[in-house]
């Protein structure tokens, strides 16, 4: 039986554990953040040292699902595990860069929202020029954040510059690694979908929706972590194809693709190489068969490369 390391949140871990066990893959959670990790022994090789990581904690794994979200901690955890990843560091870094994803998809001829990236620090005039062709309201979002963190709308130039002032304050801190943000066209009536692609093929989708009370209160973000509800849907062939083409363009085997659909447009809004797994009934019947096959192939390819 293969042993799979899962560093994603408890929700995903609990959902994948039993279905993958039924397919001969033992799943164990590896905590990669908000803890102490041994980096080096501080003694002669082979000697025993006191460690913040439990003995054998990282031993016995054959493959990992997705690289840890925090890259600094991830480097230590990945070294300790010493396994191939279904989605490795490169896949996570690629998907996290929203502007880079949209640029790659646009270059490949895939439809995306009109978007400009601003790299701080810049003069106010640069921001004004960047949005000169946009209609208000617009979306302003950090380039690297997830779960809708820091995403705002601006109804006119003054409110946009007010949001930018706030970003400038945040970006002044030297510890802020990514100092870029996006200004993007707002599609207020768009339907919001998360399509899952596994090993190049569409594997199911959910539609993310706010309830009537949230909409009446003026809320518009459809992130599940912000209170939206995700229900399983059957996407049409055009949307399925677009999700598959996005994953192929980025070269990522296991990918959540966020689609926005209006009456006359279908666009890729973002991607996620560390997608939360929903309940199995919201995906295609063979979702876990295909995921298990991808996990096994990742382990097998690594073994062949290492002559095992």
mmCIF file of C-alpha atoms in Angstrom:
data_model
loop_
_atom_site.group_PDB
_atom_site.id
_atom_site.type_symbol
_atom_site.label_atom_id
_atom_site.label_comp_id
_atom_site.label_asym_id
_atom_site.label_seq_id
_atom_site.Cartn_x
_atom_site.Cartn_y
_atom_site.Cartn_z
ATOM 1 C CA UNK A 1 0.000 0.000 0.000
ATOM 2 C CA UNK A 2 1.302 3.447 -0.938
ATOM 3 C CA UNK A 3 1.563 6.050 1.805
ATOM 4 C CA UNK A 4 0.502 9.577 0.848
ATOM 5 C CA UNK A 5 1.512 12.749 2.724
ATOM 6 C CA UNK A 6 -1.200 15.418 2.800
ATOM 7 C CA UNK A 7 -0.260 18.894 4.029
ATOM 8 C CA UNK A 8 -3.528 20.599 3.083
ATOM 9 C CA UNK A 9 -6.192 21.588 5.612
ATOM 10 C CA UNK A 10 -8.028 19.075 7.778
ATOM 11 C CA UNK A 11 -11.168 19.341 5.640
ATOM 12 C CA UNK A 12 -9.454 17.984 2.535
ATOM 13 C CA UNK A 13 -7.509 15.405 4.540
ATOM 14 C CA UNK A 14 -10.645 13.962 6.125
ATOM 15 C CA UNK A 15 -12.468 13.791 2.794
ATOM 16 C CA UNK A 16 -9.755 12.026 0.795
ATOM 17 C CA UNK A 17 -8.606 9.595 3.472
ATOM 18 C CA UNK A 18 -11.277 6.903 3.188
ATOM 19 C CA UNK A 19 -11.821 6.962 -0.603
ATOM 20 C CA UNK A 20 -8.083 6.699 -1.251
ATOM 21 C CA UNK A 21 -7.672 3.952 1.392
ATOM 22 C CA UNK A 22 -10.291 1.964 -0.534
ATOM 23 C CA UNK A 23 -7.962 2.268 -3.531
ATOM 24 C CA UNK A 24 -4.860 1.075 -1.729
ATOM 25 C CA UNK A 25 -3.417 4.440 -0.681
ATOM 26 C CA UNK A 26 -2.907 5.188 3.012
ATOM 27 C CA UNK A 27 -3.280 8.903 3.733
ATOM 28 C CA UNK A 28 -1.544 10.628 6.644
ATOM 29 C CA UNK A 29 -1.552 14.303 7.559
ATOM 30 C CA UNK A 30 1.760 16.158 7.834
ATOM 31 C CA UNK A 31 1.592 19.435 9.703
ATOM 32 C CA UNK A 32 3.770 21.939 7.884
ATOM 33 C CA UNK A 33 3.050 25.260 9.634
ATOM 34 C CA UNK A 34 2.404 26.888 13.008
ATOM 35 C CA UNK A 35 4.880 24.605 14.738
ATOM 36 C CA UNK A 36 8.618 24.115 15.252
ATOM 37 C CA UNK A 37 10.609 22.011 12.779
ATOM 38 C CA UNK A 38 14.066 20.545 13.188
ATOM 39 C CA UNK A 39 16.355 21.969 10.509
ATOM 40 C CA UNK A 40 19.676 20.389 11.505
ATOM 41 C CA UNK A 41 20.901 18.171 14.323
ATOM 42 C CA UNK A 42 23.715 20.322 15.661
ATOM 43 C CA UNK A 43 25.725 17.169 16.403
ATOM 44 C CA UNK A 44 27.748 14.525 14.615
ATOM 45 C CA UNK A 45 25.838 12.711 11.891
ATOM 46 C CA UNK A 46 24.142 9.627 13.222
ATOM 47 C CA UNK A 47 23.920 10.857 16.801
ATOM 48 C CA UNK A 48 20.611 11.345 18.570
ATOM 49 C CA UNK A 49 19.396 14.891 19.163
ATOM 50 C CA UNK A 50 16.339 16.450 20.725
ATOM 51 C CA UNK A 51 13.922 17.513 18.001
ATOM 52 C CA UNK A 52 10.764 19.568 17.782
ATOM 53 C CA UNK A 53 9.644 17.086 15.137
ATOM 54 C CA UNK A 54 8.601 13.742 16.519
ATOM 55 C CA UNK A 55 10.789 10.712 15.816
ATOM 56 C CA UNK A 56 9.828 9.073 12.558
ATOM 57 C CA UNK A 57 7.219 11.720 11.819
ATOM 58 C CA UNK A 58 8.343 12.143 8.221
ATOM 59 C CA UNK A 59 9.387 8.546 7.581
ATOM 60 C CA UNK A 60 7.686 5.918 5.455
ATOM 61 C CA UNK A 61 5.971 8.090 2.864
ATOM 62 C CA UNK A 62 6.026 7.292 -0.852
ATOM 63 C CA UNK A 63 4.478 10.417 -2.364
ATOM 64 C CA UNK A 64 2.993 13.795 -1.419
ATOM 65 C CA UNK A 65 -0.229 15.335 -2.703
ATOM 66 C CA UNK A 66 0.578 19.064 -2.886
ATOM 67 C CA UNK A 67 3.611 21.047 -1.745
ATOM 68 C CA UNK A 68 3.061 23.018 1.504
ATOM 69 C CA UNK A 69 1.501 26.437 1.045
ATOM 70 C CA UNK A 70 4.218 28.266 3.013
ATOM 71 C CA UNK A 71 7.317 27.904 0.895
ATOM 72 C CA UNK A 72 9.843 28.480 3.682
ATOM 73 C CA UNK A 73 8.400 25.757 5.893
ATOM 74 C CA UNK A 74 7.738 23.692 2.793
ATOM 75 C CA UNK A 75 11.426 23.483 1.953
ATOM 76 C CA UNK A 76 12.130 21.857 5.322
ATOM 77 C CA UNK A 77 9.126 19.525 5.224
ATOM 78 C CA UNK A 78 9.885 18.463 1.646
ATOM 79 C CA UNK A 79 13.493 17.706 2.560
ATOM 80 C CA UNK A 80 12.394 15.637 5.547
ATOM 81 C CA UNK A 81 9.832 13.700 3.522
ATOM 82 C CA UNK A 82 12.054 13.145 0.488
ATOM 83 C CA UNK A 83 9.126 12.211 -1.769
ATOM 84 C CA UNK A 84 7.810 13.282 -5.187
ATOM 85 C CA UNK A 85 4.725 15.513 -5.217
ATOM 86 C CA UNK A 86 1.647 15.298 -7.411
ATOM 87 C CA UNK A 87 1.860 19.105 -7.426
ATOM 88 C CA UNK A 88 5.348 20.205 -6.485
ATOM 89 C CA UNK A 89 6.771 23.573 -5.561
ATOM 90 C CA UNK A 90 6.836 24.828 -9.151
ATOM 91 C CA UNK A 91 3.140 24.075 -9.646
ATOM 92 C CA UNK A 92 2.188 25.858 -6.424
ATOM 93 C CA UNK A 93 4.327 28.914 -7.228
ATOM 94 C CA UNK A 94 2.988 29.074 -10.793
ATOM 95 C CA UNK A 95 -0.654 28.958 -9.731
ATOM 96 C CA UNK A 96 -0.195 31.402 -6.855
ATOM 97 C CA UNK A 97 0.976 34.122 -9.247
ATOM 98 C CA UNK A 98 -2.423 35.275 -10.478
ATOM 99 C CA UNK A 99 -0.961 37.734 -12.982
ATOM 100 C CA UNK A 100 1.472 35.160 -14.352
ATOM 101 C CA UNK A 101 -1.359 32.651 -14.809
ATOM 102 C CA UNK A 102 -3.552 35.153 -16.650
ATOM 103 C CA UNK A 103 -0.639 36.255 -18.848
ATOM 104 C CA UNK A 104 0.133 32.640 -19.792
ATOM 105 C CA UNK A 105 -3.502 31.842 -20.519
ATOM 106 C CA UNK A 106 -3.969 35.024 -22.547
ATOM 107 C CA UNK A 107 -0.845 34.237 -24.599
ATOM 108 C CA UNK A 108 -2.324 30.782 -25.305
ATOM 109 C CA UNK A 109 -5.540 32.354 -26.570
ATOM 110 C CA UNK A 110 -7.721 31.450 -23.576
ATOM 111 C CA UNK A 111 -10.336 34.006 -22.438
ATOM 112 C CA UNK A 112 -9.577 35.887 -19.200
ATOM 113 C CA UNK A 113 -10.920 39.066 -17.562
ATOM 114 C CA UNK A 114 -9.263 42.309 -18.586
ATOM 115 C CA UNK A 115 -6.485 42.733 -16.026
ATOM 116 C CA UNK A 116 -3.540 45.020 -15.267
ATOM 117 C CA UNK A 117 -0.789 44.275 -12.758
ATOM 118 C CA UNK A 118 0.820 47.074 -10.763
ATOM 119 C CA UNK A 119 4.176 46.534 -9.064
ATOM 120 C CA UNK A 120 4.748 48.875 -6.135
ATOM 121 C CA UNK A 121 6.137 51.394 -5.549
ATOM 122 C CA UNK A 122 4.752 53.487 -8.410
ATOM 123 C CA UNK A 123 3.535 57.044 -8.787
ATOM 124 C CA UNK A 124 -0.189 57.673 -8.723
ATOM 125 C CA UNK A 125 -0.045 58.572 -12.417
ATOM 126 C CA UNK A 126 1.025 54.996 -13.233
ATOM 127 C CA UNK A 127 -2.132 53.643 -11.599
ATOM 128 C CA UNK A 128 -4.277 56.170 -13.454
ATOM 129 C CA UNK A 129 -2.721 55.158 -16.776
ATOM 130 C CA UNK A 130 -3.070 51.448 -15.978
ATOM 131 C CA UNK A 131 -6.849 51.722 -15.552
ATOM 132 C CA UNK A 132 -7.489 54.251 -18.294
ATOM 133 C CA UNK A 133 -9.304 51.696 -20.442
ATOM 134 C CA UNK A 134 -11.375 50.151 -17.643
ATOM 135 C CA UNK A 135 -15.007 50.784 -16.777
ATOM 136 C CA UNK A 136 -15.972 51.132 -13.104
ATOM 137 C CA UNK A 137 -16.433 49.408 -10.801
ATOM 138 C CA UNK A 138 -13.171 47.450 -10.873
ATOM 139 C CA UNK A 139 -11.714 44.681 -8.731
ATOM 140 C CA UNK A 140 -8.484 45.253 -6.807
ATOM 141 C CA UNK A 141 -6.760 42.142 -5.481
ATOM 142 C CA UNK A 142 -3.338 41.148 -4.134
ATOM 143 C CA UNK A 143 -1.457 39.100 -6.699
ATOM 144 C CA UNK A 144 -0.587 36.219 -4.354
ATOM 145 C CA UNK A 145 -3.367 36.045 -1.741
ATOM 146 C CA UNK A 146 -5.926 33.236 -1.528
ATOM 147 C CA UNK A 147 -9.472 32.742 -0.224
ATOM 148 C CA UNK A 148 -10.533 36.247 -1.259
ATOM 149 C CA UNK A 149 -8.220 37.944 1.245
ATOM 150 C CA UNK A 150 -7.657 41.613 0.439
ATOM 151 C CA UNK A 151 -10.000 41.671 -2.574
ATOM 152 C CA UNK A 152 -12.031 44.864 -2.919
ATOM 153 C CA UNK A 153 -14.119 46.780 -5.430
ATOM 154 C CA UNK A 154 -13.590 50.396 -6.376
ATOM 155 C CA UNK A 155 -16.499 52.353 -7.817
ATOM 156 C CA UNK A 156 -14.495 55.287 -9.191
ATOM 157 C CA UNK A 157 -10.962 56.621 -9.473
ATOM 158 C CA UNK A 158 -10.947 58.221 -6.030
ATOM 159 C CA UNK A 159 -11.998 55.025 -4.285
ATOM 160 C CA UNK A 160 -9.474 53.051 -6.351
ATOM 161 C CA UNK A 161 -6.660 55.362 -5.272
ATOM 162 C CA UNK A 162 -7.845 54.993 -1.668
ATOM 163 C CA UNK A 163 -7.463 51.203 -1.901
ATOM 164 C CA UNK A 164 -4.052 51.708 -3.514
ATOM 165 C CA UNK A 165 -3.017 53.984 -0.623
ATOM 166 C CA UNK A 166 -3.797 51.141 1.757
ATOM 167 C CA UNK A 167 -1.777 48.705 -0.340
ATOM 168 C CA UNK A 168 1.118 51.149 -0.356
ATOM 169 C CA UNK A 169 1.123 51.162 3.448
ATOM 170 C CA UNK A 170 1.152 47.357 3.550
ATOM 171 C CA UNK A 171 3.876 47.124 0.926
ATOM 172 C CA UNK A 172 6.104 49.549 2.834
ATOM 173 C CA UNK A 173 6.986 46.745 5.247
ATOM 174 C CA UNK A 174 10.204 45.075 4.177
ATOM 175 C CA UNK A 175 8.850 41.637 5.058
ATOM 176 C CA UNK A 176 6.153 41.906 2.378
ATOM 177 C CA UNK A 177 7.506 39.667 -0.362
ATOM 178 C CA UNK A 178 5.046 40.240 -3.190
ATOM 179 C CA UNK A 179 4.427 43.931 -3.781
ATOM 180 C CA UNK A 180 2.214 43.519 -6.829
ATOM 181 C CA UNK A 181 -1.545 43.737 -7.149
ATOM 182 C CA UNK A 182 -4.130 43.408 -9.882
ATOM 183 C CA UNK A 183 -6.793 45.730 -11.170
ATOM 184 C CA UNK A 184 -9.426 43.697 -12.984
ATOM 185 C CA UNK A 185 -12.739 44.246 -14.709
ATOM 186 C CA UNK A 186 -15.748 43.468 -12.530
ATOM 187 C CA UNK A 187 -18.342 41.005 -13.843
ATOM 188 C CA UNK A 188 -21.073 41.556 -11.223
ATOM 189 C CA UNK A 189 -23.642 39.082 -12.560
ATOM 190 C CA UNK A 190 -21.209 36.304 -13.410
ATOM 191 C CA UNK A 191 -21.789 32.746 -12.253
ATOM 192 C CA UNK A 192 -18.775 31.502 -10.276
ATOM 193 C CA UNK A 193 -17.544 27.925 -10.842
ATOM 194 C CA UNK A 194 -14.621 25.890 -9.518
ATOM 195 C CA UNK A 195 -13.785 23.105 -11.974
ATOM 196 C CA UNK A 196 -11.436 20.300 -10.968
ATOM 197 C CA UNK A 197 -8.965 18.908 -13.480
ATOM 198 C CA UNK A 198 -7.184 15.636 -12.653
ATOM 199 C CA UNK A 199 -4.413 14.365 -14.918
ATOM 200 C CA UNK A 200 -5.557 16.548 -17.796
ATOM 201 C CA UNK A 201 -9.249 15.666 -17.656
ATOM 202 C CA UNK A 202 -12.293 17.422 -16.231
ATOM 203 C CA UNK A 203 -13.301 15.716 -12.970
ATOM 204 C CA UNK A 204 -16.270 17.732 -11.737
ATOM 205 C CA UNK A 205 -17.271 21.213 -10.658
ATOM 206 C CA UNK A 206 -19.121 23.261 -8.087
ATOM 207 C CA UNK A 207 -20.955 26.548 -8.365
ATOM 208 C CA UNK A 208 -20.228 28.968 -5.528
ATOM 209 C CA UNK A 209 -23.181 31.119 -4.483
ATOM 210 C CA UNK A 210 -24.182 33.570 -1.760
ATOM 211 C CA UNK A 211 -27.560 33.284 -0.084
ATOM 212 C CA UNK A 212 -30.267 35.925 -0.467
ATOM 213 C CA UNK A 213 -29.440 37.657 2.815
ATOM 214 C CA UNK A 214 -25.780 38.033 1.876
ATOM 215 C CA UNK A 215 -26.679 39.431 -1.524
ATOM 216 C CA UNK A 216 -29.180 41.858 0.036
ATOM 217 C CA UNK A 217 -26.437 43.047 2.381
ATOM 218 C CA UNK A 218 -24.296 43.948 -0.620
ATOM 219 C CA UNK A 219 -21.823 41.091 -0.435
ATOM 220 C CA UNK A 220 -20.389 39.774 -3.698
ATOM 221 C CA UNK A 221 -17.368 37.539 -2.975
ATOM 222 C CA UNK A 222 -18.148 33.908 -3.735
ATOM 223 C CA UNK A 223 -15.313 32.293 -1.761
ATOM 224 C CA UNK A 224 -16.536 29.353 0.319
ATOM 225 C CA UNK A 225 -14.217 30.434 3.135
ATOM 226 C CA UNK A 226 -16.155 33.719 3.154
ATOM 227 C CA UNK A 227 -19.535 32.060 3.623
ATOM 228 C CA UNK A 228 -20.584 31.110 0.103
ATOM 229 C CA UNK A 229 -22.129 27.694 -0.574
ATOM 230 C CA UNK A 230 -20.684 25.296 -3.144
ATOM 231 C CA UNK A 231 -23.085 22.931 -4.874
ATOM 232 C CA UNK A 232 -22.193 20.326 -7.450
ATOM 233 C CA UNK A 233 -23.042 21.192 -11.055
ATOM 234 C CA UNK A 234 -22.636 19.614 -14.459
ATOM 235 C CA UNK A 235 -20.629 22.036 -16.589
ATOM 236 C CA UNK A 236 -21.302 22.291 -20.292
ATOM 237 C CA UNK A 237 -18.680 21.058 -22.798
ATOM 238 C CA UNK A 238 -17.313 24.557 -23.466
ATOM 239 C CA UNK A 239 -16.567 25.165 -19.776
ATOM 240 C CA UNK A 240 -15.070 21.677 -19.350
ATOM 241 C CA UNK A 241 -12.815 22.212 -22.323
ATOM 242 C CA UNK A 242 -11.689 25.620 -21.066
ATOM 243 C CA UNK A 243 -10.737 24.183 -17.662
ATOM 244 C CA UNK A 244 -8.745 21.379 -19.299
ATOM 245 C CA UNK A 245 -6.973 23.807 -21.639
ATOM 246 C CA UNK A 246 -6.029 26.019 -18.696
ATOM 247 C CA UNK A 247 -4.468 23.090 -16.815
ATOM 248 C CA UNK A 248 -2.644 21.956 -19.960
ATOM 249 C CA UNK A 249 -1.300 25.452 -20.641
ATOM 250 C CA UNK A 250 0.088 25.704 -17.098
ATOM 251 C CA UNK A 251 1.354 22.111 -17.089
ATOM 252 C CA UNK A 252 -0.306 21.288 -13.748
ATOM 253 C CA UNK A 253 -1.760 17.801 -13.312
ATOM 254 C CA UNK A 254 -4.122 18.487 -10.399
ATOM 255 C CA UNK A 255 -5.766 21.899 -10.579
ATOM 256 C CA UNK A 256 -8.777 23.880 -9.481
ATOM 257 C CA UNK A 257 -9.813 26.272 -12.251
ATOM 258 C CA UNK A 258 -12.080 29.194 -11.344
ATOM 259 C CA UNK A 259 -14.430 30.153 -14.160
ATOM 260 C CA UNK A 260 -16.736 33.156 -14.445
ATOM 261 C CA UNK A 261 -19.681 32.887 -16.820
ATOM 262 C CA UNK A 262 -22.072 35.600 -17.976
ATOM 263 C CA UNK A 263 -24.740 35.413 -20.675
ATOM 264 C CA UNK A 264 -22.148 36.115 -23.355
ATOM 265 C CA UNK A 265 -18.724 35.395 -21.829
ATOM 266 C CA UNK A 266 -16.808 32.540 -20.196
ATOM 267 C CA UNK A 267 -13.408 33.351 -18.690
ATOM 268 C CA UNK A 268 -10.744 31.820 -16.462
ATOM 269 C CA UNK A 269 -10.454 34.043 -13.405
ATOM 270 C CA UNK A 270 -7.879 32.205 -11.248
ATOM 271 C CA UNK A 271 -6.380 28.778 -10.638
ATOM 272 C CA UNK A 272 -5.438 26.861 -7.505
ATOM 273 C CA UNK A 273 -2.780 24.135 -7.388
ATOM 274 C CA UNK A 274 -3.760 23.386 -3.775
ATOM 275 C CA UNK A 275 -7.524 22.991 -4.287
ATOM 276 C CA UNK A 276 -9.816 22.092 -1.410
ATOM 277 C CA UNK A 277 -11.524 18.774 -2.106
ATOM 278 C CA UNK A 278 -15.300 18.887 -1.677
ATOM 279 C CA UNK A 279 -17.616 15.943 -0.991
ATOM 280 C CA UNK A 280 -17.413 13.187 -3.593
ATOM 281 C CA UNK A 281 -21.020 13.641 -4.757
ATOM 282 C CA UNK A 282 -20.042 16.994 -6.279
ATOM 283 C CA UNK A 283 -17.544 15.392 -8.669
ATOM 284 C CA UNK A 284 -17.587 12.899 -11.501
ATOM 285 C CA UNK A 285 -18.081 9.265 -10.377
ATOM 286 C CA UNK A 286 -14.495 8.356 -11.308
ATOM 287 C CA UNK A 287 -12.908 11.321 -9.514
ATOM 288 C CA UNK A 288 -11.125 9.232 -6.881
ATOM 289 C CA UNK A 289 -10.151 6.511 -9.361
ATOM 290 C CA UNK A 290 -8.373 9.115 -11.453
ATOM 291 C CA UNK A 291 -6.829 10.853 -8.458
ATOM 292 C CA UNK A 292 -5.515 7.523 -7.128
ATOM 293 C CA UNK A 293 -4.084 6.676 -10.558
ATOM 294 C CA UNK A 294 -2.313 10.055 -10.709
ATOM 295 C CA UNK A 295 -0.847 9.540 -7.237
ATOM 296 C CA UNK A 296 0.420 6.065 -8.191
ATOM 297 C CA UNK A 297 1.886 7.320 -11.446
ATOM 298 C CA UNK A 298 3.724 10.106 -9.619
ATOM 299 C CA UNK A 299 5.285 7.581 -7.241
ATOM 300 C CA UNK A 300 6.106 5.127 -10.044
ATOM 301 C CA UNK A 301 7.772 7.754 -12.229
ATOM 302 C CA UNK A 302 9.935 8.839 -9.317
ATOM 303 C CA UNK A 303 10.926 5.246 -8.580
ATOM 304 C CA UNK A 304 11.890 4.633 -12.214
ATOM 305 C CA UNK A 305 13.909 7.835 -12.314
ATOM 306 C CA UNK A 306 15.791 6.691 -9.202
ATOM 307 C CA UNK A 307 16.277 3.163 -10.518
ATOM 308 C CA UNK A 308 13.995 1.571 -7.908
#
